[in-house]
Coordinates of C-alpha atoms in Angstrom, one line a residue:
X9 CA 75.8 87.2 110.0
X10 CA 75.7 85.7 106.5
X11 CA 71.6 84.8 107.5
X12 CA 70.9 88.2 108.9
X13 CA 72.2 89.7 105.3
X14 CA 70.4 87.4 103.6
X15 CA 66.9 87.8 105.5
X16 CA 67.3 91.4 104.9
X17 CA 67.9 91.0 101.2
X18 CA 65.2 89.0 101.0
X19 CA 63.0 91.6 102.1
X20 CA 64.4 94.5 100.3
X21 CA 64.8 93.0 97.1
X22 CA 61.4 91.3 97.1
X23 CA 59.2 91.0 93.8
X24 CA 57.8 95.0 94.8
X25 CA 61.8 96.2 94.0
X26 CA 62.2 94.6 90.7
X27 CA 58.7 95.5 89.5
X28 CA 59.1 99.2 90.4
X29 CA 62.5 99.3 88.8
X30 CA 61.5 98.3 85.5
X31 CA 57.7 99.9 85.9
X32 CA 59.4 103.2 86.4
X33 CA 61.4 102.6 83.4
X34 CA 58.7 102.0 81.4
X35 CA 56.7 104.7 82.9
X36 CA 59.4 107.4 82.1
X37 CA 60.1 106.0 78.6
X38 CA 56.5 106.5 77.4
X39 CA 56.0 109.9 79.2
X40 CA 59.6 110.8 77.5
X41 CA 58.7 109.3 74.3
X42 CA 61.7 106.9 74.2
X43 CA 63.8 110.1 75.0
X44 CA 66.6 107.8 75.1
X45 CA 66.2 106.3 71.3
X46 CA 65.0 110.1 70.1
X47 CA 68.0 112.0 71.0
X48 CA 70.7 109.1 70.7
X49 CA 72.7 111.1 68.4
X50 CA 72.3 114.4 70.6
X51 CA 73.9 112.2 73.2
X52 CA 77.3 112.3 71.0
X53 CA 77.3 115.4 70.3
X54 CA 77.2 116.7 73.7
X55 CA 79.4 113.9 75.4
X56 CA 82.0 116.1 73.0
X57 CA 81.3 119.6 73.7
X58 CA 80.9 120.1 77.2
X59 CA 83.3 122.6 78.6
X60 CA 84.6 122.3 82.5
X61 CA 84.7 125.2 85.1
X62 CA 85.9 126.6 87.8
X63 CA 82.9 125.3 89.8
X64 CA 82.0 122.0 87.5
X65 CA 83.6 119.3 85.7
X66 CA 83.2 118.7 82.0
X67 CA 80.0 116.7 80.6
X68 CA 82.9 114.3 79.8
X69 CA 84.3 113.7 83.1
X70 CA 80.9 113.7 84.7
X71 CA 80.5 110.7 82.5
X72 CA 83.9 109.4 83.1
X73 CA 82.8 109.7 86.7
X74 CA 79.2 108.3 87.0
X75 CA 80.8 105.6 84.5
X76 CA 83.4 104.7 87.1
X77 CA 80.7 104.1 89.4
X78 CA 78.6 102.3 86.8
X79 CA 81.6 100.4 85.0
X80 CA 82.8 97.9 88.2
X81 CA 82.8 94.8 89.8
X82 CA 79.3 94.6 88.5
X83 CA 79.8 94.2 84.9
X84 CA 82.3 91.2 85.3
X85 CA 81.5 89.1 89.0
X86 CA 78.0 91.1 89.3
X87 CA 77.1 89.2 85.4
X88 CA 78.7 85.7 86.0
X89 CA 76.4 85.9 89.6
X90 CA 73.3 86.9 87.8
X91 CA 74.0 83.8 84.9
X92 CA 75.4 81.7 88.1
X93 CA 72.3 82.1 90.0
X94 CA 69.3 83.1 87.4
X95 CA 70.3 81.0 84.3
X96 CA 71.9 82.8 81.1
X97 CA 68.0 84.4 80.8
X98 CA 68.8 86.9 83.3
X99 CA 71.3 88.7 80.8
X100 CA 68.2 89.6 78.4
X101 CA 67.0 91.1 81.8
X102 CA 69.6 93.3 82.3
X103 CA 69.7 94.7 79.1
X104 CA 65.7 95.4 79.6
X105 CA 66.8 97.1 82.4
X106 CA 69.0 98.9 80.7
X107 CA 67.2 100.2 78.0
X108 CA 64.3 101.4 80.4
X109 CA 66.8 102.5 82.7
X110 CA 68.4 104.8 80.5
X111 CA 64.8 106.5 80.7
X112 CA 64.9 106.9 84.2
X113 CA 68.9 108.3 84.5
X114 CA 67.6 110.8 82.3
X115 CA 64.6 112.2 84.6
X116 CA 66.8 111.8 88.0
X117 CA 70.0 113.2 86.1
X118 CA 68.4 116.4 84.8
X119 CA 66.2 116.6 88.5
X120 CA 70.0 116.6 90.2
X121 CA 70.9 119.7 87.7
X122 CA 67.8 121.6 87.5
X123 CA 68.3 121.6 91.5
X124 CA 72.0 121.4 92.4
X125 CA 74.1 124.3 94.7
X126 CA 77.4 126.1 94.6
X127 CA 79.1 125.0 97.7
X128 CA 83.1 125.7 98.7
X129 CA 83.3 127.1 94.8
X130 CA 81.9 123.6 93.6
X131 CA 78.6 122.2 92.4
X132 CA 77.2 119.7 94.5
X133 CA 73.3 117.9 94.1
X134 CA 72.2 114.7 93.6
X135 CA 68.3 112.7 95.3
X136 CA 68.9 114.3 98.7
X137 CA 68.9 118.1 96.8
X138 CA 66.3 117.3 94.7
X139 CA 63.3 115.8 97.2
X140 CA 63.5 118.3 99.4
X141 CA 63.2 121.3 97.0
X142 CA 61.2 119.5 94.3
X143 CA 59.3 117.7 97.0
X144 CA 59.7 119.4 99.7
X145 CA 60.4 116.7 102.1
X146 CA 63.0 117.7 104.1
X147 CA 62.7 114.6 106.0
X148 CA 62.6 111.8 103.1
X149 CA 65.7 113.9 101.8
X150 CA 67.6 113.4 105.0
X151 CA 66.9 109.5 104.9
X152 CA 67.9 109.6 101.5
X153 CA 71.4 111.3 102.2
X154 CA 72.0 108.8 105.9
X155 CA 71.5 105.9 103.5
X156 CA 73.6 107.2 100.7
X157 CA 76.6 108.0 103.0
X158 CA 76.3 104.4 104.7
X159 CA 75.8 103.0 101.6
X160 CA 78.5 103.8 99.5
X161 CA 80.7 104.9 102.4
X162 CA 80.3 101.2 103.8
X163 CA 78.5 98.6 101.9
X164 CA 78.8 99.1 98.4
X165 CA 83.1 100.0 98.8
X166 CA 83.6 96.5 100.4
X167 CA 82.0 94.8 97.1
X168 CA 84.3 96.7 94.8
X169 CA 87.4 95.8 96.5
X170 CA 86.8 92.5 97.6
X171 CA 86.2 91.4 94.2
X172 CA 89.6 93.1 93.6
X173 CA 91.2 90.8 96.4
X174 CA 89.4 87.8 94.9
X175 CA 90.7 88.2 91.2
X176 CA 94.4 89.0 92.9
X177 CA 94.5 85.8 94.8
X178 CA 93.3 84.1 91.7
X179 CA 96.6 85.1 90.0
X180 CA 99.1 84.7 92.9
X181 CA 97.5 82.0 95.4
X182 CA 96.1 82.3 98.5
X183 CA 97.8 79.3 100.2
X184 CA 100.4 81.8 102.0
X185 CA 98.4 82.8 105.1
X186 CA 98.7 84.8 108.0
X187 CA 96.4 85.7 111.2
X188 CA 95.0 88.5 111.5
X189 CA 92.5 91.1 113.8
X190 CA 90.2 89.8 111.0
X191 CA 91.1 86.2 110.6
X192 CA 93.2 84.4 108.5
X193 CA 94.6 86.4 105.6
X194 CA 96.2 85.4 102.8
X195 CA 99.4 87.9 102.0
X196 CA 97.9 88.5 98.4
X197 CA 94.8 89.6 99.8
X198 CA 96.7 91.4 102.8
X199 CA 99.1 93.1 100.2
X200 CA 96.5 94.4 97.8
X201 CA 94.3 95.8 100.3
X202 CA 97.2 98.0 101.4
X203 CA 98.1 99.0 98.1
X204 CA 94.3 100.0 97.2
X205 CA 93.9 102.2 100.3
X206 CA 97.1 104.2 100.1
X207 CA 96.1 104.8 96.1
X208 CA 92.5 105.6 97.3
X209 CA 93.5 108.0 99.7
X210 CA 96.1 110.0 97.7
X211 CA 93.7 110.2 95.2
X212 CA 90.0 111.1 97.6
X213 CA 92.2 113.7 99.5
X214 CA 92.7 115.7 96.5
X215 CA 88.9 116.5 95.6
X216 CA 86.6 116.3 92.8
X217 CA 89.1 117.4 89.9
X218 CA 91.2 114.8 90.9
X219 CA 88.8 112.1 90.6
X220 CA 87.8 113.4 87.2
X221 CA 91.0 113.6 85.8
X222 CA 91.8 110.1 87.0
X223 CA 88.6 108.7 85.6
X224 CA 88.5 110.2 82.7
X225 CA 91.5 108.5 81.2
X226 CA 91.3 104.9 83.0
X227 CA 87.6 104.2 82.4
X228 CA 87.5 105.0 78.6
X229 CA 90.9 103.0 78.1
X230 CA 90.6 99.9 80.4
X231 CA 86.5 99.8 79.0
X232 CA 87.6 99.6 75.4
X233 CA 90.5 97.2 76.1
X234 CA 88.3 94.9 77.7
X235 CA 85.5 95.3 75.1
X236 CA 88.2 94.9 72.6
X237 CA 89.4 91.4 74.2
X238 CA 86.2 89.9 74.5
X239 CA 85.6 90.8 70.7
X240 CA 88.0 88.6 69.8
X241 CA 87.0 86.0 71.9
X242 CA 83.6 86.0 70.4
X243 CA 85.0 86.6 66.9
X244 CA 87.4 83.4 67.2
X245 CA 84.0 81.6 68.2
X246 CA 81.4 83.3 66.1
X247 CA 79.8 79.8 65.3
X248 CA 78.3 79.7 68.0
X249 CA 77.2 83.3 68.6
X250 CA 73.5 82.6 67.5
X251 CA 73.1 80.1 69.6
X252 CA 74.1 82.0 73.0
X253 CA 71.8 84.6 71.7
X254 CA 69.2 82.2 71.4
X255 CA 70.0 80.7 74.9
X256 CA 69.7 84.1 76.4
X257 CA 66.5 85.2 74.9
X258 CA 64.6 81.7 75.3
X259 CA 66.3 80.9 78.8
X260 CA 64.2 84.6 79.7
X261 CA 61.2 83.4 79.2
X262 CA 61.4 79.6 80.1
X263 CA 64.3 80.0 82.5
X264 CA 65.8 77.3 83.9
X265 CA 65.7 78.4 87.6
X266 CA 62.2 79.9 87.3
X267 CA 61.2 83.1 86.3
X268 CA 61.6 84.5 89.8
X269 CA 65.1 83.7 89.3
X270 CA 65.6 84.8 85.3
X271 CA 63.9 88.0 86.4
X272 CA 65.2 88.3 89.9
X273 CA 68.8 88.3 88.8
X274 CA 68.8 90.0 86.0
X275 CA 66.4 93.4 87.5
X276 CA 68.8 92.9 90.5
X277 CA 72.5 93.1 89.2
X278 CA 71.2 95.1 86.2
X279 CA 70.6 97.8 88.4
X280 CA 73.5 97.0 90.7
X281 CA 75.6 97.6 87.4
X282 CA 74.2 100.3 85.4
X283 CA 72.4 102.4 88.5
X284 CA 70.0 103.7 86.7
X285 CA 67.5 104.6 89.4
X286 CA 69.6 103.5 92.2
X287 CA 70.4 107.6 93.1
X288 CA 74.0 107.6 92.6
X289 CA 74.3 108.6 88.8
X290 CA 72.8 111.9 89.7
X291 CA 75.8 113.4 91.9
X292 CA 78.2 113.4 89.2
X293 CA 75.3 114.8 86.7
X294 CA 74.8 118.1 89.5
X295 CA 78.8 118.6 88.8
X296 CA 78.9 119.4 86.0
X297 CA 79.0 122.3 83.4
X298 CA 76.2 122.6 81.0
X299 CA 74.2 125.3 79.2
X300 CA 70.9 123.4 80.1
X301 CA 69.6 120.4 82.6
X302 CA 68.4 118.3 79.7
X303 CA 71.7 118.1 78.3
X304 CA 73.9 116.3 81.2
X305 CA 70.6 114.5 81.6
X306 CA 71.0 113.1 77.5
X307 CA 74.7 112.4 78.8
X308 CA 73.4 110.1 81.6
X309 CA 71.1 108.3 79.9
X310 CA 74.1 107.4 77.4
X311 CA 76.0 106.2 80.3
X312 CA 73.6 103.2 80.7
X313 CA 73.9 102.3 77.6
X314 CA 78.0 102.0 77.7
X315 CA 77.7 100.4 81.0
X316 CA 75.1 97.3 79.9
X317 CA 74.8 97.0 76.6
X318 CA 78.6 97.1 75.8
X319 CA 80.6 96.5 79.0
X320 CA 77.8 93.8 80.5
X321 CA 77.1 91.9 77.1
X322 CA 81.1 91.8 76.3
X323 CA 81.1 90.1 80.3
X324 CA 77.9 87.6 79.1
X325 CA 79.1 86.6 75.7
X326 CA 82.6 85.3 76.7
X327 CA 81.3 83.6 79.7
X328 CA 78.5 82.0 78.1
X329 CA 80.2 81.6 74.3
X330 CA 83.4 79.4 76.1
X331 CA 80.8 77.6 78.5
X332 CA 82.8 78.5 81.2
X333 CA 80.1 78.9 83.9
X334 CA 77.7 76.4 86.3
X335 CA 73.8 77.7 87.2
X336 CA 72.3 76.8 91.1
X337 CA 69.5 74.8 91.4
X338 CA 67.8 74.0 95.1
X339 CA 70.9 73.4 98.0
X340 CA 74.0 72.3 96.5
X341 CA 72.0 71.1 93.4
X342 CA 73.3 72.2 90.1
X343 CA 71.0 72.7 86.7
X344 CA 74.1 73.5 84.7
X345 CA 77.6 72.3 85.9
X346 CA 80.5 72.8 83.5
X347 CA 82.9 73.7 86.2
X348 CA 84.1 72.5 89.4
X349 CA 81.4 72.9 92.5
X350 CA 83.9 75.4 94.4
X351 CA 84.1 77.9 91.9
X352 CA 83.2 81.1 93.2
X353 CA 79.8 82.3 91.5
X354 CA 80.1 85.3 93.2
X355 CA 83.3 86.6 91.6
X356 CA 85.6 86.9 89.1
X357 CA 86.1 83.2 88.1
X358 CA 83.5 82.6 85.1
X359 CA 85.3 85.9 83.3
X360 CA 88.4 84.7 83.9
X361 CA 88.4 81.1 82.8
X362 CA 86.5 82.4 80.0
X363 CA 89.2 85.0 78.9
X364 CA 91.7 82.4 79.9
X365 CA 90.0 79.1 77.4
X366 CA 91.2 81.9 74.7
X367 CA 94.3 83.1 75.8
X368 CA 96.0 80.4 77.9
X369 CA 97.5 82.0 81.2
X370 CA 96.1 85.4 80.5
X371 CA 92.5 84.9 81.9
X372 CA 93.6 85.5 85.7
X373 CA 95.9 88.3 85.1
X374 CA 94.0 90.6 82.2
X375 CA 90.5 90.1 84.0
X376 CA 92.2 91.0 87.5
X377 CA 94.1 94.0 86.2
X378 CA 90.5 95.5 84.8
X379 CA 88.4 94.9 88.0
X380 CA 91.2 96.5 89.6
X381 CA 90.9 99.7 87.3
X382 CA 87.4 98.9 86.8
X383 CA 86.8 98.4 90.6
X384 CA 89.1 101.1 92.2
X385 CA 87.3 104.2 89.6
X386 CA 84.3 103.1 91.0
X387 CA 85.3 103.4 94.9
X388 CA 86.1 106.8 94.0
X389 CA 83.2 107.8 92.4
X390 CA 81.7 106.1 95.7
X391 CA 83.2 108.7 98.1
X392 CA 82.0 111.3 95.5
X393 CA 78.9 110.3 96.6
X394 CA 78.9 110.1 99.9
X395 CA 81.2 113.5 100.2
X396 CA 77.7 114.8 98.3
X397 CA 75.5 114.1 101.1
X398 CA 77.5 114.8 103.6
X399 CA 77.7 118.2 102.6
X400 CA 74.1 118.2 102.2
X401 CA 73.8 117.6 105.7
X402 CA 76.2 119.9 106.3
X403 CA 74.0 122.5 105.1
X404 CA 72.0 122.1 108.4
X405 CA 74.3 120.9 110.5
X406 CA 77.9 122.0 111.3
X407 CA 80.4 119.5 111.2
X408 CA 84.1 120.6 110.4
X409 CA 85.5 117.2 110.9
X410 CA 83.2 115.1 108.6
X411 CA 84.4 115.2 105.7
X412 CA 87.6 113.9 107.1
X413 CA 86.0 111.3 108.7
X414 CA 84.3 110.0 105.5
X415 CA 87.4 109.0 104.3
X416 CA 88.4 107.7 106.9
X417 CA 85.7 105.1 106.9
X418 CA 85.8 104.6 103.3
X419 CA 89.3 103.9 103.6
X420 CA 88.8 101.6 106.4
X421 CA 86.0 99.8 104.6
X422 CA 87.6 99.0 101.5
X423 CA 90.5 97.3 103.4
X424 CA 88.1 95.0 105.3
X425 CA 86.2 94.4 102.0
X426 CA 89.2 93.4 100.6
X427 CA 90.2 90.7 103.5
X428 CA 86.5 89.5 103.9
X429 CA 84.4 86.9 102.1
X430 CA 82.6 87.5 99.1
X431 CA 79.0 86.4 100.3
X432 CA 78.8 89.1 102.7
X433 CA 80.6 91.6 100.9
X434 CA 77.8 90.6 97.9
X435 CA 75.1 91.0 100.8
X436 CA 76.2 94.2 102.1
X437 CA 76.4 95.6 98.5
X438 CA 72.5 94.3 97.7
X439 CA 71.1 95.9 100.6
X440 CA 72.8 99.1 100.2
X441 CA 71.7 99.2 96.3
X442 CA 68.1 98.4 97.2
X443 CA 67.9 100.8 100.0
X444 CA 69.2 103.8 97.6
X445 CA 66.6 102.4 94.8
X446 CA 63.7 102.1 97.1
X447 CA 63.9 105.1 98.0
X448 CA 65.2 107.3 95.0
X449 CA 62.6 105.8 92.3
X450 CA 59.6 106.9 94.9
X451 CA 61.1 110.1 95.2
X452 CA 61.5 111.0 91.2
X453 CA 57.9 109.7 90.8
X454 CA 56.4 111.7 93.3
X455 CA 58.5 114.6 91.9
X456 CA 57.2 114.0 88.5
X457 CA 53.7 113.6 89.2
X458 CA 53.7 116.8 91.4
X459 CA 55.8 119.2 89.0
X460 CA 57.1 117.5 86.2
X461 CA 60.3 119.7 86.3
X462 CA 62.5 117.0 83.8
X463 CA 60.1 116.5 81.2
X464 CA 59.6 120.4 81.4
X465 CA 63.1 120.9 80.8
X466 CA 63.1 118.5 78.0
X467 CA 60.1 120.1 76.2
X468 CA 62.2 123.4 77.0
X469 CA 65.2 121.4 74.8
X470 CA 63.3 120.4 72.3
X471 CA 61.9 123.5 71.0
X472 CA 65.3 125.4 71.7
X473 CA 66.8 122.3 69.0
X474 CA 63.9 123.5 66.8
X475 CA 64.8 126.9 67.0
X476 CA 68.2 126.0 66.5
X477 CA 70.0 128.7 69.1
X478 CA 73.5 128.9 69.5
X479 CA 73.3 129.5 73.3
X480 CA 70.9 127.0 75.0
X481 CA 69.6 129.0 78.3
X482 CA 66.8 127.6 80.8
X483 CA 64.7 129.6 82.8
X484 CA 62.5 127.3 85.8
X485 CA 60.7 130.1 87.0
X486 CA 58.8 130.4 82.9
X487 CA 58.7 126.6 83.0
X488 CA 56.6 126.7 86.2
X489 CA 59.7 125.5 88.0
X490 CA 60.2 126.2 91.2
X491 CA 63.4 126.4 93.8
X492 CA 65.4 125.9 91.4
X493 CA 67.7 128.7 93.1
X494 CA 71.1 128.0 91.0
X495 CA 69.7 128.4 87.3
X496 CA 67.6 131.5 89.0
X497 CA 70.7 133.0 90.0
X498 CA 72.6 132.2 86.8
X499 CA 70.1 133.7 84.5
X500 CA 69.7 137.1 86.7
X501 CA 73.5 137.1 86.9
X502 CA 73.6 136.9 82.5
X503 CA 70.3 139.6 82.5
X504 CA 72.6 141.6 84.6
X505 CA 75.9 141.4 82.4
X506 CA 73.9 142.2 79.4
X507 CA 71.9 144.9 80.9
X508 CA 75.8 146.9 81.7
X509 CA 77.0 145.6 78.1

């Protein structure tokens, strides 16, 4: 099984993937004109302001929620894998990724709120909404939305909460075992898988408002403890701070496992960790409450800059400032080996051991409490996800028992992610991730070279900043915008109100 993941990997994330995530980061930086350096400041102000609804969520939680599916297993196993496997170079890649990327969460962000819907009293939208009324692909959008649902209802769920298994053992042992339907189990494993679906499904069964009232006060806290932890780790080795920032940025370009590997790794968990591209960010942008597109797209784009520059880098720094990690050459061959051969590169361990050459004893536990928080916020904004495409389909076909179902198999995948080992779980997670980039970044492109509608919206912004209104409004149908039904609707409905007034 471990081959077939592999050979599929292999052919999904070939050198065409990483190339067309950081080409289309590039592209929509210079068409944007480094929208996400221009309007940094516009960022903060609005990640403040927003206002919830009835029908959507507050820019806030929407952040809180895309963060939660941004901020996970990613920024702590997913960055000791990319240093484990691509050399400390691939960090400088991930932050290029980010920095681009933020680019590109802007464009698909504001396309998933220029062309959300109102369904059951909420807002739903997200890649499947926006190819086929921007594109007008009915077909591409119901690939995209099949994908999506076995993607984050499947694949990327076991990743999450098998690296929350893996840290758990860590701290309790796994030499108490017990057989299993699936194997051999140890009872921490067996014991935290239950505890994560029962949480998971009290929390999934009670909707949208739940999830972003949950996220919105665990991501901010356990993101700026962690940050905060690592801080002091760095600060209590500061000596030797320019010289990890040296190894990064030199390792980048003369990287000890090649370039393909620097590159590789870097392009591959960047994007596994800050999503920009990947399709998932925009769900939680259609949710919410805003005055104008632009603005939840501005809130997006900051979203890739908590996720990689802070979270990431605070991940990079303490494992490579405390040495506490080993980089894979050919086979069993190691370039770097400070640690034992057995430590799992795909986990946990390097963050860990790092936190834990500081703070003796605390490593296992502190760094296994965050990936749970960390982790278990991002399963839910998972199901978010796929709950947004199901009811996409639903809008064509009628199925009264599906969303039941969904969390059903989410819950049933996260407990046999939990169990499992980490290669496949790993495996499963790349191929949904590429699948979901693949075909998103084509669709925004060919979106943006038909109509343009983001970059409409954000010249629409810009010269509603210059006029300095206190109301922002948006009206697609002046900006050459079409099927953009919602804001349609919206603006007659204000005309209307006005008219009586």
């Amino acid at each position: 099984m471990q081959e077939i993941v592999n050979t599929i990997n292999g052919y999904i994330w070939s050198s065409a993937l990483i190339y067309l995530c950081l080409g289309a980061g590039l592209f929509f930086t210079v068409v944007t004109r480094f929208v996400q350096v221009r309007h940094f400041s516009e960022m903060w102000r609005l990640l403040m302001s927003g206002k919830s609804s009835e029908q959507g969520i507050s820019s806030f939680q929407a952040l809180a929620v895309s963060l939660s599916g941004r901020v996970g297993a990613g920024n702590i196993a997913g960055v000791a894998a990319a240093i484990g496997f691509g050399g400390p170079g691939a960090v400088f890649w991930m932050w290029i990724v980010a920095f681009f990327g933020a680019a590109t969460a802007y464009i698909e962000s504001t396309n998933a709120q220029i062309y959300k819907e109102e369904h059951d009293g909420k807002y739903h939208g997200g890649p499947a909404y926006y190819i086929e009324k921007a594109m007008g692909q009915k077909w591409y959008a119901w690939v995209f939305a099949i994908a999506t649902i076995i993607a984050t209802g499947i694949m990327l769920p076991m990743v999450q909460s098998n690296t929350i298994g893996t840290a758990i053992e860590q701290v309790f042992g796994g030499e108490a075992v017990m057989s299993t339907a699936f194997g051999m189990i140890s009872y921490a494993k067996l014991y935290t898988a239950t505890a994560i679906v029962l949480l998971l499904g009290f929390i999934i069964f009670g909707g949208i408002k739940r999830i972003a009232h949950f996220t919105q006060v665990v991501v901010p806290f356990m993101a700026l403890a962690y940050i905060l932890i690592s801080l002091i780790i760095i600060g209590l080795n500061i000596d030797q701070l320019p010289r990890v920032v040296m190894l990064i940025i030199g390792d980048a370009f003369t990287p000890m496992a090649g370039v393909g590997a620097a590159i590789g790794w870097g392009v591959k968990r960047g994007v596994y960790s800050n999503e920009a591209g990947q399709g998932t960010g925009p769900h939680a942008a259609a949710a919410a409450e805003v005055e104008h597109p632009a603005q939840q797209g501005l809130v997006q784009a900051f979203s890739v800059y908590i996720d990689t520059l802070f979270v990431c880098s605070a991940t990079a720094f303490m494992i490579l400032i405390t040495g506490t990690y080993n980089v894979h050459g050919v086979g069993d061959a190691f370039i770097v080996q400070n640690l034992a051969a057995d430590v799992i590169t795909n986990g946990p361990a390097y963050t860990q051991l790092a936190v834990d050459s500081v703070f003796t004893g605390v490593g296992k536990p502190f760094v296994a409490l965050a990936l749970f928080f960390f982790a278990f916020t991002t399963l839910l904004a998972y199901y978010f996800i796929a709950e947004n495409n199901v009811y996409y389909i639903k809008r064509t076909l009628k199925l009264p028992a599906a969303i039941f179902i969904l969390k059903v198999i989410i819950i049933s995948a996260t407990f046999y992610g939990t169990v499992k080992a980490a290669n496949i779980a790993w495996g499963m997670g790349d191929i949904g991730v590429g699948l979901m980039a693949w075909l998103n970044i084509i669709g925004i492109i060919i979106i943006f070279f038909m109509s343009k509608p983001a970059l409409k919206a954000l010249k629409d912004y810009e010269r509603q900043q210059d006029e300095g209104v206190e109301h922002f409004t948006f009206d697609p149908k002046a900006l050459g915008i079409e099927n953009a039904t919602f804001w349609e609707e919206r603006l007659e409905k204000s005309s209307s109100e006005k008219s009586e007034t």
